[in-house]
Amino acid sequence: MMDTVESLPIVSPILRASGLRMRYGQGSGIVHALDGVDLDVATGETVAVMGASGSGKSTLLHLLGGLERPSAGEVWLAGRRIDGLGETALARLRRTAIGFVFQAFHLMDELTAAENVELPALLAGQSPRAARRRAAELLERVGLSHRAEHLPSALSGGERQRVAIARALSNEPLVVLADEPTGNLDSAATLDVLRLLDSLRTAGQTLVIVTHDARVAATADRLISMRDGGFVEETRLTHGSTGRLGELAGLEG
């Protein structure tokens, strides 16, 4: 039986990719989306991945989260290799150990904000009472307690993304993977999400963030640049006592 997130060990690196390759198509039309990528993510680390469209950054995130299987290479989470798991075990792992945040939010339109946040916990087998309590805690954490009973259609883009982040945290995942979390947001909403991501980093949540926005990348501990399916540069970022957000000139403009 697949381990639950509670029984998976907290190790470092918590997430590891080795020799990842991803090919799409056949023959002369084959595309090498990833070409031998190695990556270690330490427990509690925030890693930002930047690159032009087509550089392979979203493909990398999908492979790390078990949404796709690599053409070659290995993915390890908490010391366990996951790229070869069966579909049932992999789905269970995604529900309990990995939180996902997408550019397009992917909230359930017919559910309230609270119900959207409750859903992963219910799917993981938590009681409705425990799921409701956890959802209330998370909505307070992202500043949306007062919007708990609203449907997504009644929320702004920034509010929907904050609900999506709360949902990603529902099962206390080992790793949160975020794909362009501010891509659909205006400047004010982007600032709210940046503050939230920075608070998660400060609290020790392991994060991997794919982004085209240098302001988002500046909240990370480490920045990786990608081109043509591989890593081309890696930069270690430092954070002052007030975090990187205070250093980002013009963020609110």
PDB file of N, CA and C in Angstrom, residues 33-94:
ATOM      1  N   ALA A  33      11.483  18.375 -24.835  1.00  0.00           N
ATOM      2  CA  ALA A  33      11.048  19.397 -23.893  1.00  0.00           C
ATOM      3  C   ALA A  33      11.994  19.515 -22.707  1.00  0.00           C
ATOM      4  N   LEU A  34      12.562  18.388 -22.257  1.00  0.00           N
ATOM      5  CA  LEU A  34      13.578  18.379 -21.216  1.00  0.00           C
ATOM      6  C   LEU A  34      14.716  17.487 -21.676  1.00  0.00           C
ATOM      7  N   ASP A  35      15.941  17.891 -21.354  1.00  0.00           N
ATOM      8  CA  ASP A  35      17.097  17.174 -21.889  1.00  0.00           C
ATOM      9  C   ASP A  35      18.134  16.934 -20.793  1.00  0.00           C
ATOM     10  N   GLY A  36      17.825  15.987 -19.891  1.00  0.00           N
ATOM     11  CA  GLY A  36      18.783  15.586 -18.870  1.00  0.00           C
ATOM     12  C   GLY A  36      18.884  16.527 -17.689  1.00  0.00           C
ATOM     13  N   VAL A  37      17.743  16.864 -17.068  1.00  0.00           N
ATOM     14  CA  VAL A  37      17.710  17.823 -15.967  1.00  0.00           C
ATOM     15  C   VAL A  37      17.920  17.116 -14.631  1.00  0.00           C
ATOM     16  N   ASP A  38      18.784  17.680 -13.803  1.00  0.00           N
ATOM     17  CA  ASP A  38      18.992  17.238 -12.423  1.00  0.00           C
ATOM     18  C   ASP A  38      18.605  18.378 -11.483  1.00  0.00           C
ATOM     19  N   LEU A  39      17.877  18.038 -10.423  1.00  0.00           N
ATOM     20  CA  LEU A  39      17.445  19.072  -9.478  1.00  0.00           C
ATOM     21  C   LEU A  39      17.257  18.458  -8.099  1.00  0.00           C
ATOM     22  N   ASP A  40      17.814  19.105  -7.078  1.00  0.00           N
ATOM     23  CA  ASP A  40      17.547  18.775  -5.685  1.00  0.00           C
ATOM     24  C   ASP A  40      16.879  19.977  -5.036  1.00  0.00           C
ATOM     25  N   VAL A  41      15.788  19.732  -4.301  1.00  0.00           N
ATOM     26  CA  VAL A  41      15.107  20.788  -3.552  1.00  0.00           C
ATOM     27  C   VAL A  41      15.143  20.407  -2.083  1.00  0.00           C
ATOM     28  N   ALA A  42      15.765  21.248  -1.275  1.00  0.00           N
ATOM     29  CA  ALA A  42      15.898  20.967   0.155  1.00  0.00           C
ATOM     30  C   ALA A  42      14.575  21.172   0.875  1.00  0.00           C
ATOM     31  N   THR A  43      14.397  20.478   1.960  1.00  0.00           N
ATOM     32  CA  THR A  43      13.218  20.671   2.795  1.00  0.00           C
ATOM     33  C   THR A  43      13.153  22.119   3.269  1.00  0.00           C
ATOM     34  N   GLY A  44      12.013  22.768   3.059  1.00  0.00           N
ATOM     35  CA  GLY A  44      11.827  24.148   3.475  1.00  0.00           C
ATOM     36  C   GLY A  44      12.360  25.186   2.513  1.00  0.00           C
ATOM     37  N   GLU A  45      12.862  24.757   1.361  1.00  0.00           N
ATOM     38  CA  GLU A  45      13.431  25.682   0.385  1.00  0.00           C
ATOM     39  C   GLU A  45      12.376  26.135  -0.619  1.00  0.00           C
ATOM     40  N   THR A  46      12.497  27.383  -1.071  1.00  0.00           N
ATOM     41  CA  THR A  46      11.687  27.880  -2.175  1.00  0.00           C
ATOM     42  C   THR A  46      12.587  28.045  -3.394  1.00  0.00           C
ATOM     43  N   VAL A  47      12.240  27.348  -4.480  1.00  0.00           N
ATOM     44  CA  VAL A  47      12.999  27.409  -5.725  1.00  0.00           C
ATOM     45  C   VAL A  47      12.107  28.009  -6.804  1.00  0.00           C
ATOM     46  N   ALA A  48      12.592  29.038  -7.467  1.00  0.00           N
ATOM     47  CA  ALA A  48      11.892  29.630  -8.601  1.00  0.00           C
ATOM     48  C   ALA A  48      12.579  29.197  -9.887  1.00  0.00           C
ATOM     49  N   VAL A  49      11.780  28.871 -10.897  1.00  0.00           N
ATOM     50  CA  VAL A  49      12.290  28.455 -12.199  1.00  0.00           C
ATOM     51  C   VAL A  49      11.770  29.428 -13.244  1.00  0.00           C
ATOM     52  N   MET A  50      12.689  30.080 -13.963  1.00  0.00           N
ATOM     53  CA  MET A  50      12.324  31.041 -14.985  1.00  0.00           C
ATOM     54  C   MET A  50      12.847  30.592 -16.344  1.00  0.00           C
ATOM     55  N   GLY A  51      12.226  31.105 -17.386  1.00  0.00           N
ATOM     56  CA  GLY A  51      12.660  30.799 -18.740  1.00  0.00           C
ATOM     57  C   GLY A  51      11.604  31.231 -19.724  1.00  0.00           C
ATOM     58  N   ALA A  52      12.005  31.384 -20.971  1.00  0.00           N
ATOM     59  CA  ALA A  52      11.070  31.780 -22.014  1.00  0.00           C
ATOM     60  C   ALA A  52      10.052  30.679 -22.266  1.00  0.00           C
ATOM     61  N   SER A  53       8.967  31.028 -22.935  1.00  0.00           N
ATOM     62  CA  SER A  53       7.981  30.022 -23.336  1.00  0.00           C
ATOM     63  C   SER A  53       8.663  28.945 -24.157  1.00  0.00           C
ATOM     64  N   GLY A  54       8.392  27.678 -23.800  1.00  0.00           N
ATOM     65  CA  GLY A  54       9.007  26.573 -24.514  1.00  0.00           C
ATOM     66  C   GLY A  54      10.344  26.129 -23.964  1.00  0.00           C
ATOM     67  N   SER A  55      10.776  26.738 -22.856  1.00  0.00           N
ATOM     68  CA  SER A  55      12.077  26.379 -22.280  1.00  0.00           C
ATOM     69  C   SER A  55      12.031  25.069 -21.507  1.00  0.00           C
ATOM     70  N   GLY A  56      10.829  24.605 -21.163  1.00  0.00           N
ATOM     71  CA  GLY A  56      10.678  23.340 -20.454  1.00  0.00           C
ATOM     72  C   GLY A  56      10.301  23.470 -18.998  1.00  0.00           C
ATOM     73  N   LYS A  57      10.070  24.700 -18.520  1.00  0.00           N
ATOM     74  CA  LYS A  57       9.848  24.881 -17.088  1.00  0.00           C
ATOM     75  C   LYS A  57       8.526  24.272 -16.613  1.00  0.00           C
ATOM     76  N   SER A  58       7.451  24.424 -17.371  1.00  0.00           N
ATOM     77  CA  SER A  58       6.179  23.821 -16.962  1.00  0.00           C
ATOM     78  C   SER A  58       6.225  22.303 -17.081  1.00  0.00           C
ATOM     79  N   THR A  59       6.908  21.795 -18.104  1.00  0.00           N
ATOM     80  CA  THR A  59       7.079  20.349 -18.227  1.00  0.00           C
ATOM     81  C   THR A  59       7.801  19.806 -17.004  1.00  0.00           C
ATOM     82  N   LEU A  60       8.841  20.489 -16.563  1.00  0.00           N
ATOM     83  CA  LEU A  60       9.572  20.079 -15.370  1.00  0.00           C
ATOM     84  C   LEU A  60       8.633  20.006 -14.170  1.00  0.00           C
ATOM     85  N   LEU A  61       7.800  21.014 -13.983  1.00  0.00           N
ATOM     86  CA  LEU A  61       6.889  21.038 -12.846  1.00  0.00           C
ATOM     87  C   LEU A  61       5.910  19.875 -12.906  1.00  0.00           C
ATOM     88  N   HIS A  62       5.392  19.588 -14.094  1.00  0.00           N
ATOM     89  CA  HIS A  62       4.451  18.483 -14.255  1.00  0.00           C
ATOM     90  C   HIS A  62       5.092  17.146 -13.920  1.00  0.00           C
ATOM     91  N   LEU A  63       6.355  16.975 -14.276  1.00  0.00           N
ATOM     92  CA  LEU A  63       7.049  15.728 -13.964  1.00  0.00           C
ATOM     93  C   LEU A  63       7.335  15.629 -12.470  1.00  0.00           C
ATOM     94  N   LEU A  64       7.718  16.729 -11.846  1.00  0.00           N
ATOM     95  CA  LEU A  64       7.977  16.715 -10.413  1.00  0.00           C
ATOM     96  C   LEU A  64       6.718  16.368  -9.631  1.00  0.00           C
ATOM     97  N   GLY A  65       5.567  16.796 -10.128  1.00  0.00           N
ATOM     98  CA  GLY A  65       4.313  16.553  -9.431  1.00  0.00           C
ATOM     99  C   GLY A  65       3.591  15.286  -9.833  1.00  0.00           C
ATOM    100  N   GLY A  66       4.190  14.489 -10.710  1.00  0.00           N
ATOM    101  CA  GLY A  66       3.547  13.252 -11.120  1.00  0.00           C
ATOM    102  C   GLY A  66       2.353  13.444 -12.025  1.00  0.00           C
ATOM    103  N   LEU A  67       2.232  14.620 -12.649  1.00  0.00           N
ATOM    104  CA  LEU A  67       1.142  14.846 -13.605  1.00  0.00           C
ATOM    105  C   LEU A  67       1.470  14.224 -14.960  1.00  0.00           C
ATOM    106  N   GLU A  68       2.753  14.064 -15.245  1.00  0.00           N
ATOM    107  CA  GLU A  68       3.225  13.351 -16.429  1.00  0.00           C
ATOM    108  C   GLU A  68       4.385  12.454 -16.013  1.00  0.00           C
ATOM    109  N   ARG A  69       4.683  11.466 -16.851  1.00  0.00           N
ATOM    110  CA  ARG A  69       5.809  10.577 -16.587  1.00  0.00           C
ATOM    111  C   ARG A  69       6.944  10.921 -17.552  1.00  0.00           C
ATOM    112  N   PRO A  70       8.180  10.924 -17.063  1.00  0.00           N
ATOM    113  CA  PRO A  70       9.307  11.284 -17.932  1.00  0.00           C
ATOM    114  C   PRO A  70       9.595  10.208 -18.970  1.00  0.00           C
ATOM    115  N   SER A  71      10.166  10.629 -20.088  1.00  0.00           N
ATOM    116  CA  SER A  71      10.651   9.673 -21.085  1.00  0.00           C
ATOM    117  C   SER A  71      11.853   8.914 -20.554  1.00  0.00           C
ATOM    118  N   ALA A  72      12.642   9.562 -19.697  1.00  0.00           N
ATOM    119  CA  ALA A  72      13.785   8.941 -19.044  1.00  0.00           C
ATOM    120  C   ALA A  72      14.095   9.736 -17.788  1.00  0.00           C
ATOM    121  N   GLY A  73      14.806   9.091 -16.849  1.00  0.00           N
ATOM    122  CA  GLY A  73      15.162   9.761 -15.619  1.00  0.00           C
ATOM    123  C   GLY A  73      14.272   9.353 -14.456  1.00  0.00           C
ATOM    124  N   GLU A  74      14.524   9.959 -13.307  1.00  0.00           N
ATOM    125  CA  GLU A  74      13.857   9.579 -12.071  1.00  0.00           C
ATOM    126  C   GLU A  74      13.371  10.816 -11.317  1.00  0.00           C
ATOM    127  N   VAL A  75      12.255  10.637 -10.578  1.00  0.00           N
ATOM    128  CA  VAL A  75      11.746  11.652  -9.664  1.00  0.00           C
ATOM    129  C   VAL A  75      11.578  10.997  -8.294  1.00  0.00           C
ATOM    130  N   TRP A  76      12.131  11.636  -7.270  1.00  0.00           N
ATOM    131  CA  TRP A  76      12.065  11.115  -5.904  1.00  0.00           C
ATOM    132  C   TRP A  76      11.407  12.154  -4.997  1.00  0.00           C
ATOM    133  N   LEU A  77      10.502  11.695  -4.139  1.00  0.00           N
ATOM    134  CA  LEU A  77       9.859  12.546  -3.142  1.00  0.00           C
ATOM    135  C   LEU A  77      10.005  11.878  -1.781  1.00  0.00           C
ATOM    136  N   ALA A  78      10.580  12.616  -0.834  1.00  0.00           N
ATOM    137  CA  ALA A  78      10.766  12.107   0.529  1.00  0.00           C
ATOM    138  C   ALA A  78      11.466  10.752   0.542  1.00  0.00           C
ATOM    139  N   GLY A  79      12.463  10.603  -0.335  1.00  0.00           N
ATOM    140  CA  GLY A  79      13.241   9.385  -0.364  1.00  0.00           C
ATOM    141  C   GLY A  79      12.619   8.223  -1.096  1.00  0.00           C
ATOM    142  N   ARG A  80      11.473   8.428  -1.725  1.00  0.00           N
ATOM    143  CA  ARG A  80      10.800   7.365  -2.477  1.00  0.00           C
ATOM    144  C   ARG A  80      10.695   7.753  -3.946  1.00  0.00           C
ATOM    145  N   ARG A  81      11.068   6.842  -4.819  1.00  0.00           N
ATOM    146  CA  ARG A  81      10.947   7.093  -6.248  1.00  0.00           C
ATOM    147  C   ARG A  81       9.478   7.032  -6.654  1.00  0.00           C
ATOM    148  N   ILE A  82       9.000   8.070  -7.357  1.00  0.00           N
ATOM    149  CA  ILE A  82       7.573   8.151  -7.654  1.00  0.00           C
ATOM    150  C   ILE A  82       7.244   8.032  -9.136  1.00  0.00           C
ATOM    151  N   ASP A  83       8.224   8.169 -10.033  1.00  0.00           N
ATOM    152  CA  ASP A  83       7.884   8.176 -11.456  1.00  0.00           C
ATOM    153  C   ASP A  83       7.410   6.817 -11.957  1.00  0.00           C
ATOM    154  N   GLY A  84       7.694   5.759 -11.211  1.00  0.00           N
ATOM    155  CA  GLY A  84       7.262   4.431 -11.637  1.00  0.00           C
ATOM    156  C   GLY A  84       6.045   3.912 -10.905  1.00  0.00           C
ATOM    157  N   LEU A  85       5.426   4.731 -10.056  1.00  0.00           N
ATOM    158  CA  LEU A  85       4.253   4.287  -9.313  1.00  0.00           C
ATOM    159  C   LEU A  85       3.080   4.019 -10.244  1.00  0.00           C
ATOM    160  N   GLY A  86       2.192   3.110  -9.836  1.00  0.00           N
ATOM    161  CA  GLY A  86       0.954   2.894 -10.566  1.00  0.00           C
ATOM    162  C   GLY A  86       0.032   4.089 -10.432  1.00  0.00           C
ATOM    163  N   GLU A  87      -0.991   4.148 -11.265  1.00  0.00           N
ATOM    164  CA  GLU A  87      -1.865   5.320 -11.303  1.00  0.00           C
ATOM    165  C   GLU A  87      -2.582   5.557  -9.979  1.00  0.00           C
ATOM    166  N   THR A  88      -3.041   4.490  -9.324  1.00  0.00           N
ATOM    167  CA  THR A  88      -3.758   4.657  -8.057  1.00  0.00           C
ATOM    168  C   THR A  88      -2.844   5.217  -6.982  1.00  0.00           C
ATOM    169  N   ALA A  89      -1.645   4.647  -6.865  1.00  0.00           N
ATOM    170  CA  ALA A  89      -0.692   5.125  -5.859  1.00  0.00           C
ATOM    171  C   ALA A  89      -0.241   6.547  -6.161  1.00  0.00           C
ATOM    172  N   LEU A  90      -0.053   6.858  -7.441  1.00  0.00           N
ATOM    173  CA  LEU A  90       0.385   8.203  -7.816  1.00  0.00           C
ATOM    174  C   LEU A  90      -0.703   9.227  -7.525  1.00  0.00           C
ATOM    175  N   ALA A  91      -1.956   8.876  -7.797  1.00  0.00           N
ATOM    176  CA  ALA A  91      -3.065   9.787  -7.496  1.00  0.00           C
ATOM    177  C   ALA A  91      -3.167  10.030  -5.993  1.00  0.00           C
ATOM    178  N   ARG A  92      -2.965   8.988  -5.192  1.00  0.00           N
ATOM    179  CA  ARG A  92      -3.008   9.134  -3.746  1.00  0.00           C
ATOM    180  C   ARG A  92      -1.881  10.043  -3.261  1.00  0.00           C
ATOM    181  N   LEU A  93      -0.714   9.883  -3.856  1.00  0.00           N
ATOM    182  CA  LEU A  93       0.426  10.729  -3.496  1.00  0.00           C
ATOM    183  C   LEU A  93       0.149  12.190  -3.824  1.00  0.00           C
ATOM    184  N   ARG A  94      -0.409  12.442  -5.007  1.00  0.00           N
ATOM    185  CA  ARG A  94      -0.715  13.828  -5.386  1.00  0.00           C
ATOM    186  C   ARG A  94      -1.742  14.440  -4.440  1.00  0.00           C
TER     187      ARG A  94
END
